[in-house]
XYZ file of C-alpha atoms in Angstrom:
624
model
C 0.569 -0.014 -0.009
C 1.514 3.479 -0.546
C 2.486 5.423 1.965
C -0.048 8.067 1.154
C -2.699 5.378 1.929
C -1.725 5.164 5.362
C -3.227 7.964 6.603
C -6.837 6.515 5.590
C -6.140 3.154 7.365
C -7.537 2.549 10.752
C -5.759 1.140 14.243
C -7.120 -2.317 13.367
C -6.119 -2.793 10.113
C -2.749 -1.321 9.739
C -1.930 -0.018 13.564
C -1.966 3.837 12.262
C -3.901 6.046 14.212
C -3.940 9.194 11.721
C -7.058 7.923 10.260
C -9.550 11.371 9.678
C -12.881 9.728 9.481
C -13.053 6.115 7.531
C -10.717 3.477 7.236
C -10.288 2.793 3.325
C -9.891 -0.714 3.894
C -12.621 -2.134 6.018
C -14.798 0.943 5.656
C -15.310 1.178 9.541
C -14.784 4.045 11.656
C -12.423 3.751 14.894
C -14.008 3.240 18.060
C -13.702 6.924 19.320
C -14.808 8.509 16.093
C -17.988 6.159 15.952
C -18.972 7.762 19.079
C -18.147 11.420 17.627
C -20.102 10.521 14.467
C -22.932 9.344 16.809
C -22.796 12.806 18.858
C -22.772 14.838 15.386
C -25.777 13.118 13.996
C -27.599 13.843 17.234
C -26.470 17.587 17.441
C -27.716 17.947 13.919
C -31.328 16.389 14.753
C -31.671 18.322 17.794
C -30.619 21.764 15.797
C -33.319 20.975 13.369
C -35.929 20.422 16.147
C -34.842 23.756 17.901
C -35.064 25.775 14.489
C -38.557 24.369 13.680
C -39.763 25.262 17.235
C -38.502 29.267 16.447
C -40.284 29.363 13.379
C -43.387 27.833 14.719
C -43.202 30.270 17.546
C -42.888 33.290 15.255
C -39.140 34.182 15.964
C -36.663 34.417 12.785
C -35.123 30.661 12.642
C -31.460 31.804 12.365
C -31.835 33.180 16.163
C -30.816 29.803 17.091
C -27.569 29.963 15.305
C -26.731 33.505 16.143
C -27.400 33.557 19.647
C -24.319 32.529 21.902
C -26.535 29.780 22.996
C -25.519 26.968 20.531
C -27.270 23.728 20.547
C -25.139 20.930 21.930
C -25.831 17.316 22.242
C -24.278 15.402 25.240
C -22.810 11.331 24.786
C -25.826 10.497 26.754
C -28.362 11.761 24.507
C -29.562 14.768 26.183
C -29.651 18.230 25.162
C -28.481 21.622 26.485
C -30.327 24.716 24.561
C -28.101 27.466 26.079
C -24.297 26.533 26.100
C -22.091 28.886 27.987
C -19.222 30.151 25.529
C -16.140 28.431 26.062
C -12.732 30.568 26.141
C -10.784 31.065 23.075
C -8.010 27.966 22.857
C -5.041 28.922 21.255
C -3.367 26.338 18.452
C -0.244 24.493 19.652
C 1.759 26.301 16.835
C 4.046 25.183 14.652
C 7.659 26.527 13.269
C 7.119 28.962 10.105
C 9.822 26.953 8.107
C 12.383 24.551 8.541
C 14.925 27.187 9.024
C 13.412 28.088 12.173
C 13.652 24.899 13.533
C 17.301 24.388 12.591
C 18.310 27.454 14.003
C 16.310 26.977 17.400
C 18.106 23.126 17.583
C 21.396 24.802 16.183
C 21.243 27.470 19.350
C 20.388 24.900 22.060
C 23.026 22.406 21.152
C 25.860 24.951 20.308
C 26.411 26.754 23.701
C 29.061 27.750 26.108
C 30.492 24.149 26.354
C 31.636 24.271 22.666
C 33.507 27.438 23.531
C 35.070 27.049 27.033
C 35.224 23.379 27.684
C 35.607 21.216 24.446
C 39.185 23.132 23.415
C 40.610 22.506 26.918
C 39.350 18.678 26.955
C 40.907 18.489 23.609
C 44.058 19.806 24.682
C 44.224 17.859 28.075
C 43.737 14.261 26.264
C 46.292 14.106 23.961
C 45.275 16.948 21.199
C 44.211 15.073 18.056
C 44.092 11.694 19.478
C 41.027 13.019 21.508
C 39.252 13.166 18.515
C 39.364 9.267 18.491
C 37.042 8.793 21.498
C 35.246 11.884 20.836
C 33.859 10.369 17.236
C 33.002 6.498 18.874
C 30.783 8.192 21.251
C 29.291 10.508 18.728
C 28.408 7.827 16.245
C 27.355 5.135 18.885
C 25.628 7.456 21.457
C 25.111 10.778 20.240
C 23.240 10.968 16.890
C 21.284 7.570 17.456
C 19.859 9.272 20.664
C 19.651 12.694 19.012
C 17.890 11.603 16.438
C 15.211 9.054 18.687
C 14.397 12.306 20.653
C 13.699 14.691 17.444
C 11.806 12.060 15.927
C 9.815 11.054 18.769
C 8.639 14.788 19.186
C 7.886 15.222 15.484
C 5.948 12.266 15.318
C 3.624 12.613 18.526
C 3.881 16.401 18.481
C 3.795 16.514 22.351
C 6.745 17.804 25.039
C 8.972 15.675 26.499
C 6.342 13.832 29.075
C 3.218 13.451 26.921
C 5.716 11.913 23.958
C 6.586 8.966 26.340
C 3.246 8.572 27.747
C 1.641 8.301 24.137
C 4.396 5.641 22.853
C 4.593 3.904 25.920
C 2.634 4.484 29.304
C 5.089 2.265 31.211
C 8.032 4.956 30.668
C 6.457 7.853 30.957
C 9.027 8.420 33.938
C 11.721 9.182 31.461
C 10.018 12.554 30.591
C 9.688 13.667 34.443
C 13.139 12.671 34.811
C 14.561 14.830 32.019
C 12.249 17.852 33.155
C 14.306 17.555 36.644
C 17.482 17.855 34.959
C 15.730 20.773 33.035
C 14.704 22.193 35.794
C 18.273 22.354 37.689
C 19.516 23.876 34.125
C 17.252 26.540 34.350
C 18.306 27.539 37.904
C 21.782 27.409 37.346
C 22.923 27.900 33.712
C 21.313 31.591 33.254
C 23.726 32.488 36.008
C 26.353 32.411 33.910
C 24.773 34.878 31.651
C 24.301 37.285 34.710
C 28.217 37.224 34.917
C 28.790 37.936 31.426
C 26.341 40.768 31.380
C 28.359 42.209 34.318
C 31.986 41.933 32.550
C 30.246 43.365 29.277
C 28.965 46.754 31.560
C 32.429 46.596 33.154
C 33.952 46.849 29.473
C 32.716 50.232 28.983
C 35.794 51.833 30.709
C 38.745 53.574 29.842
C 40.629 51.230 31.150
C 39.524 47.450 31.993
C 38.712 47.259 35.323
C 40.823 43.618 35.569
C 43.929 45.298 33.741
C 45.699 47.021 37.223
C 45.850 46.421 40.479
C 44.659 49.813 41.384
C 41.142 49.232 42.451
C 39.373 49.301 45.870
C 39.044 45.483 45.445
C 42.173 44.837 45.068
C 44.662 43.345 47.888
C 48.141 43.765 48.845
C 48.980 40.226 47.196
C 47.678 41.847 43.715
C 50.507 41.769 41.430
C 50.413 43.153 37.805
C 52.777 40.108 36.068
C 52.696 41.927 32.562
C 54.597 45.035 33.948
C 57.073 42.782 35.717
C 57.841 40.228 33.439
C 60.380 42.128 31.491
C 62.355 42.686 34.866
C 65.460 41.292 35.532
C 66.254 39.289 39.235
C 62.059 39.899 39.971
C 60.509 37.024 41.392
C 56.596 37.041 42.395
C 55.814 36.751 45.967
C 54.687 33.166 46.967
C 50.932 34.554 47.538
C 50.856 36.796 44.449
C 47.543 37.077 42.606
C 46.795 38.581 39.208
C 44.252 41.721 38.895
C 42.324 39.776 36.893
C 41.658 36.867 39.246
C 40.972 39.524 41.785
C 38.598 41.254 39.906
C 36.807 37.986 39.261
C 36.830 36.830 43.054
C 36.761 40.015 44.817
C 34.846 42.100 42.605
C 32.355 40.178 40.698
C 31.913 37.045 43.265
C 32.781 38.309 46.569
C 34.113 35.129 47.224
C 33.307 33.445 50.892
C 35.759 31.206 52.129
C 33.433 27.912 51.873
C 29.848 26.721 51.176
C 28.921 26.901 54.701
C 29.301 30.861 54.513
C 26.743 32.084 51.793
C 27.408 35.398 52.841
C 25.208 38.408 51.428
C 23.613 39.013 48.096
C 25.576 40.463 45.247
C 22.691 42.769 44.244
C 24.828 43.945 41.038
C 24.775 40.263 39.869
C 20.953 39.990 41.163
C 20.147 42.751 38.386
C 22.271 41.379 36.090
C 20.421 38.155 36.460
C 17.166 39.673 36.805
C 17.958 41.615 33.156
C 18.568 37.815 31.798
C 15.502 36.746 32.945
C 13.356 39.402 31.444
C 15.334 39.243 27.785
C 14.608 35.499 28.075
C 10.697 35.677 29.038
C 10.410 38.150 25.786
C 12.233 36.020 23.581
C 9.858 32.789 24.224
C 6.292 34.328 25.811
C 4.506 34.056 22.461
C 5.978 30.456 22.072
C 7.479 29.230 18.320
C 6.003 32.647 16.801
C 8.592 34.139 19.003
C 11.272 32.115 19.175
C 11.337 31.240 15.418
C 12.111 34.794 14.998
C 14.514 35.658 17.534
C 16.732 33.023 16.826
C 17.674 34.653 13.273
C 19.692 36.587 15.550
C 20.805 34.835 18.425
C 21.716 31.703 16.685
C 23.708 33.726 14.038
C 25.438 36.300 15.945
C 27.812 34.024 17.663
C 29.024 32.442 14.443
C 29.601 36.087 13.291
C 31.450 36.560 16.628
C 33.448 33.772 16.729
C 34.627 34.196 13.266
C 36.007 37.871 14.007
C 37.636 36.364 16.893
C 39.298 33.578 15.149
C 40.565 35.978 12.523
C 42.019 38.674 15.139
C 43.607 35.678 16.848
C 45.248 34.122 13.801
C 47.022 37.312 13.258
C 48.365 37.668 16.618
C 51.939 36.869 17.443
C 52.227 33.399 19.252
C 48.951 31.987 17.771
C 50.699 29.016 15.549
C 52.154 27.679 18.681
C 48.588 27.703 20.444
C 47.207 26.110 18.010
C 49.838 23.757 17.504
C 49.790 22.835 21.041
C 45.685 22.468 20.617
C 46.328 19.862 18.163
C 49.420 18.223 18.757
C 48.148 14.400 18.995
C 49.411 12.219 21.648
C 48.006 8.550 21.446
C 49.124 7.227 24.449
C 46.834 9.295 26.412
C 44.388 7.106 24.696
C 44.866 4.268 27.568
C 43.905 6.729 30.216
C 40.178 5.848 30.937
C 39.631 9.673 31.689
C 39.987 10.587 28.169
C 37.324 8.264 27.173
C 35.353 9.548 30.288
C 35.824 13.206 29.388
C 34.623 12.462 25.583
C 31.324 10.632 26.221
C 30.592 13.358 28.940
C 31.219 16.058 26.106
C 29.019 14.657 23.686
C 25.837 13.763 26.245
C 26.266 17.833 27.438
C 26.647 19.209 24.253
C 24.210 17.543 22.453
C 21.624 18.349 24.916
C 20.093 14.612 24.966
C 18.192 13.460 27.592
C 17.095 16.663 28.799
C 13.442 17.012 26.792
C 14.457 19.782 24.534
C 14.857 18.075 21.529
C 11.446 16.311 21.698
C 9.868 19.633 22.521
C 11.452 21.397 19.768
C 10.841 18.528 17.260
C 7.079 18.364 18.091
C 6.439 21.954 16.338
C 7.992 20.449 13.043
C 5.367 19.539 10.319
C 4.570 15.619 10.300
C 6.436 14.987 6.925
C 9.541 17.126 7.820
C 12.744 15.055 7.014
C 14.112 14.755 10.618
C 16.271 12.245 9.704
C 18.768 14.614 7.436
C 18.359 17.520 9.704
C 19.847 15.580 12.854
C 22.822 14.576 10.891
C 23.516 18.373 9.548
C 22.592 19.790 13.403
C 25.321 17.056 14.574
C 27.980 17.888 12.050
C 27.364 21.789 12.610
C 27.727 20.977 16.535
C 30.913 19.288 16.373
C 32.635 21.836 13.484
C 32.014 24.353 15.836
C 33.300 22.938 18.727
C 36.422 22.303 16.503
C 36.896 25.725 14.971
C 36.157 27.642 18.607
C 39.416 25.592 19.492
C 41.331 27.852 17.033
C 39.969 31.027 18.118
C 40.713 30.154 21.704
C 44.169 28.802 21.341
C 45.445 31.212 19.180
C 44.749 34.001 21.636
C 45.974 31.866 24.875
C 49.160 31.279 22.527
C 49.524 34.734 22.235
C 49.002 35.643 25.766
C 51.660 32.720 27.033
C 54.086 34.175 24.127
C 53.633 37.756 25.867
C 53.930 36.652 29.468
C 57.003 34.266 28.641
C 55.449 31.136 30.074
C 54.331 27.689 28.788
C 50.782 27.620 27.238
C 49.684 25.058 30.035
C 49.824 27.531 32.584
C 47.694 29.788 30.888
C 45.055 27.110 29.376
C 42.068 26.815 31.634
C 38.427 25.360 31.336
C 35.135 26.347 32.402
C 34.291 29.984 34.368
C 38.406 29.985 34.597
C 38.625 30.275 30.561
C 35.558 32.672 30.069
C 36.191 35.134 33.047
C 39.905 34.566 33.632
C 42.202 33.391 31.027
C 40.580 35.551 28.082
C 39.789 38.510 29.812
C 43.351 38.574 30.876
C 44.579 38.021 27.053
C 42.593 40.912 25.846
C 44.294 43.075 27.922
C 47.259 42.720 25.873
C 45.801 43.435 22.738
C 45.135 46.941 21.054
C 41.723 47.990 21.846
C 41.198 46.152 24.485
C 37.421 47.216 25.355
C 36.289 46.061 21.568
C 37.567 42.884 22.056
C 36.265 42.473 25.595
C 32.803 43.409 23.894
C 32.894 41.153 21.356
C 33.824 37.969 23.586
C 31.196 38.669 26.298
C 28.383 39.401 23.590
C 29.575 36.299 22.096
C 28.913 34.216 25.120
C 25.696 36.145 26.320
C 23.895 34.973 22.895
C 25.649 31.453 23.034
C 23.986 31.061 26.684
C 20.722 32.878 25.621
C 19.908 30.405 23.364
C 20.539 27.696 25.413
C 18.904 28.999 27.952
C 15.267 30.218 26.679
C 15.324 26.655 25.066
C 15.412 25.203 27.903
C 12.499 27.358 29.621
C 10.685 26.774 26.399
C 11.222 23.206 26.818
C 9.925 22.927 30.742
C 6.617 25.353 29.099
C 5.785 22.860 26.412
C 6.082 19.682 28.351
C 3.666 21.597 30.930
C 1.103 22.720 28.544
C 0.966 19.745 26.717
C -0.380 18.147 30.181
C -3.159 20.251 30.803
C -4.096 21.663 27.219
C -7.312 22.329 28.246
C -6.410 25.063 30.523
C -2.895 26.240 29.692
C -3.644 26.682 25.807
C -6.481 29.185 26.586
C -5.542 32.793 25.523
C -3.135 34.452 27.876
C -2.641 31.624 30.320
C 0.708 30.277 28.219
C 2.149 33.842 29.232
C 1.418 34.031 32.631
C 2.835 30.252 32.716
C 6.012 31.374 31.475
C 6.035 34.362 33.784
C 5.325 32.129 36.988
C 8.658 29.849 35.642
C 10.479 33.068 35.303
C 9.891 34.407 38.648
C 10.379 31.217 40.564
C 13.802 30.120 39.109
C 14.886 33.905 39.271
C 14.143 33.404 43.191
C 15.745 30.238 43.424
C 18.796 31.439 41.476
C 19.339 34.079 43.814
C 21.329 31.940 46.106
C 23.992 31.419 43.677
C 24.533 35.352 43.415
C 25.586 35.468 46.991
C 28.905 35.203 48.155
C 28.819 31.540 48.535
C 27.001 31.060 45.221
C 30.008 29.886 43.358
C 30.213 26.862 45.538
C 26.434 26.385 44.712
C 26.965 26.767 41.106
C 29.948 24.266 41.114
C 27.889 21.483 42.885
C 24.654 21.852 39.916
C 27.121 21.847 37.460
C 29.075 18.795 38.705
C 25.971 16.795 39.360
C 22.750 18.468 37.804
C 23.051 17.304 34.250
C 26.410 15.231 34.833
C 27.205 11.788 32.547
C 25.892 9.833 35.451
C 22.277 11.149 35.248
C 22.077 11.932 31.554
C 23.592 7.937 31.010
C 20.834 6.852 33.582
C 18.175 8.203 30.939
C 19.545 7.162 27.829
C 19.727 3.844 29.098
C 15.929 4.098 29.728
C 15.060 5.760 26.404
C 16.933 3.245 23.979
C 15.506 0.267 25.599
C 11.887 1.655 25.804
C 11.984 2.439 22.053
C 14.345 -0.044 20.803
C 12.862 -3.397 22.790
C 9.386 -2.184 24.483
C 7.914 0.180 21.861
C 9.861 -2.012 19.192
C 12.402 -0.278 16.843
C 10.996 -1.917 13.943
C 7.723 -0.140 15.017
C 9.238 3.272 15.412
C 11.014 2.613 11.984
C 7.613 2.489 10.481
C 6.360 5.495 12.101
C 9.609 7.289 10.831
C 8.996 6.022 7.305
C 5.401 7.500 7.356
C 6.789 10.862 8.366
C 9.555 11.048 6.059
C 9.032 8.776 3.384
C 11.996 6.096 3.628
C 13.439 4.092 6.482
C 16.581 5.236 8.180
C 19.593 3.449 7.905
C 19.539 0.122 9.685
C 22.621 1.240 11.857
C 20.565 3.621 13.888
C 18.413 0.675 14.785
C 21.106 -1.393 15.606
C 22.455 1.457 17.958
C 19.221 1.454 20.015
C 19.090 -1.980 20.299
C 22.564 -3.340 20.992
C 25.129 -0.626 20.760
C 24.217 2.586 22.585
C 22.613 0.782 25.891
C 25.746 -1.575 25.851
C 28.439 1.672 25.445
C 26.037 3.675 28.171
C 26.375 1.010 30.725
C 29.982 0.267 30.206
C 30.557 4.177 30.560
C 27.934 4.359 33.362
C 30.067 2.098 35.546
C 33.589 3.485 34.394
C 31.812 6.925 35.161
C 30.782 5.873 38.826
C 34.015 4.841 40.073
C 35.969 7.464 38.646
C 33.352 10.353 39.464
C 33.463 8.967 42.971
C 36.989 8.933 43.456
C 38.309 12.438 41.945
C 35.272 13.757 43.612
C 37.067 12.718 47.076
C 40.189 13.708 46.062
C 39.559 16.989 44.972
C 36.632 18.097 47.542
C 37.606 15.884 50.332
C 36.408 18.811 52.937
C 32.942 18.979 51.676
C 32.607 15.282 50.781
C 29.790 14.494 52.732
C 27.522 17.639 51.569
C 28.494 16.858 47.932
C 28.106 13.376 47.849
C 24.646 13.967 49.941
C 23.477 16.168 47.118
C 24.568 13.211 44.318
C 22.955 10.309 45.845
C 19.764 12.548 46.606
C 19.433 13.391 42.647
C 20.093 9.766 41.394
C 17.798 8.349 43.850
C 15.153 11.016 42.912
C 15.367 10.437 39.241
C 15.342 6.516 39.943
C 12.108 7.076 41.888
C 10.501 9.170 39.266
C 11.085 6.182 36.717
C 10.146 3.042 39.052
C 7.248 4.712 40.760
C 5.680 5.380 37.336
C 6.327 1.763 36.206
C 4.825 0.524 39.371
C 2.054 2.788 39.146
C 1.206 1.603 35.700
C 1.835 -2.305 36.634
C -0.474 -2.393 39.772
C -3.223 -0.225 37.507
C -3.319 -3.122 34.878
C -2.041 -0.368 32.236
C -1.043 -1.564 29.143
C 2.654 -2.132 28.311
C 2.546 -0.177 25.562
C -0.362 1.706 23.727
C 0.538 0.740 20.338
C 0.605 -3.101 21.301
């Protein structure tokens, strides 16, 4: 039977649920269609009866229709003559075109990790040799799960929770667990934007405030290493600190002595955080109508800035040495399990899998959109961006190392250390440092903003799809987004206190860590590959795009991805636990408690729903 005829077949004949009225094979209505058909016939009969009653009473017949009280037939055969007008319901919405979808997904997956984490991991783990484990995890886990979530959202047209409910109610807890991770991200990820906004405002000064030690927040230990690097027989004090480090720790963070001392609220950061949430709110408050337009700028501007910084970095002295340091392969590093751990973690986090985002974004696609081709294009774009960003970053670090006369390994950092210490220090050595500082932090803001408002949109979509009869009413969605923004802003205030950086590190270390994402990835591929059925899902995908994807994807769902994730999970647990105790010995009990609590919560969300479905005698899968 042609694919076009599948839309006219019923669940009984071909297992297809998209039939509109009557099956073209057995000529029967679906069960609920029969019920709806009967209701419509009774409504027409009662409408005719009412029209005759109006005419016989001397009233115009059209009064029966023009009055706001329409005739309604109840399923039990009763009739309501004067029906209360229902509030206006808004349509769920779709992307206006494919470009909006592509830019939205690109904005989500291409984020801060591509700029401040991947280049450092590449240098740290053997340069060019790091691409071997990176590509293995990309093709065995990254692309298969990325495609699974996107196709699931497009097929069901539902968010991260109800999509799993539709295809496999037994594993609906996967959706709830992914939204827990999403909520963690919404609390702490946007704090990075508040730091970048603070640095951006601080860049509009005649002299960058982190360039000298002549500021009120500088201590007696502050030393401008650049001014002393050319002096002979000069030795830095043992406890010396640089002005850029003191600006970060004393001026921006007001860092306390530990997590036990949160201190006071940093009101300037709180205002920057508020500004970030206001921008985020107005980017998504109209759903895909506004998000689809905003991403034309927010998703493309970072690439422009990255290109400008790449060209500028390549023209600096010492750039070649930095790039060689970035790419020089060290095959012996592949024997270190930590290299493989870093590659797997980078793939899971940078591709935003197991977070519900891809399912939500895919749900706004047209039903026949070629999501298979889109996924490969987006995955290539994400990895290529990470690779190119390494050239932009390490060319500047090579220049900074040459200017200071130190090895590149002493200036190379990862995470916030790169974005708010190493790179700001590098721009102070360039001509026109204010310009390059503004461009760099604008790039960080837009990279983070895309990821942030897609995270919020994903959570909103999941909630709206659970309660559509309430939240799809006109104006209710905007109120929901406002409530979410206010709640997460208030929760985020604890991260902009003097001890907030320690809480941020806890969230960053555990909230969306490899362990949590691995745990969900295993359940996702098992539920689709084995419970719902990989062949059945391939039939659904063929109905959407017109052909079946490569059988290698199906093999990954059923065997390769769960096997790799299980092996990776055991190794990650052992290594993460050991390194955690070594690096955070003084706070081991607190951190271990939080990690244990979160993992138990995720397990409970999954297992409790499985028990509920089992005890209530629910079916294993709606399609079977």
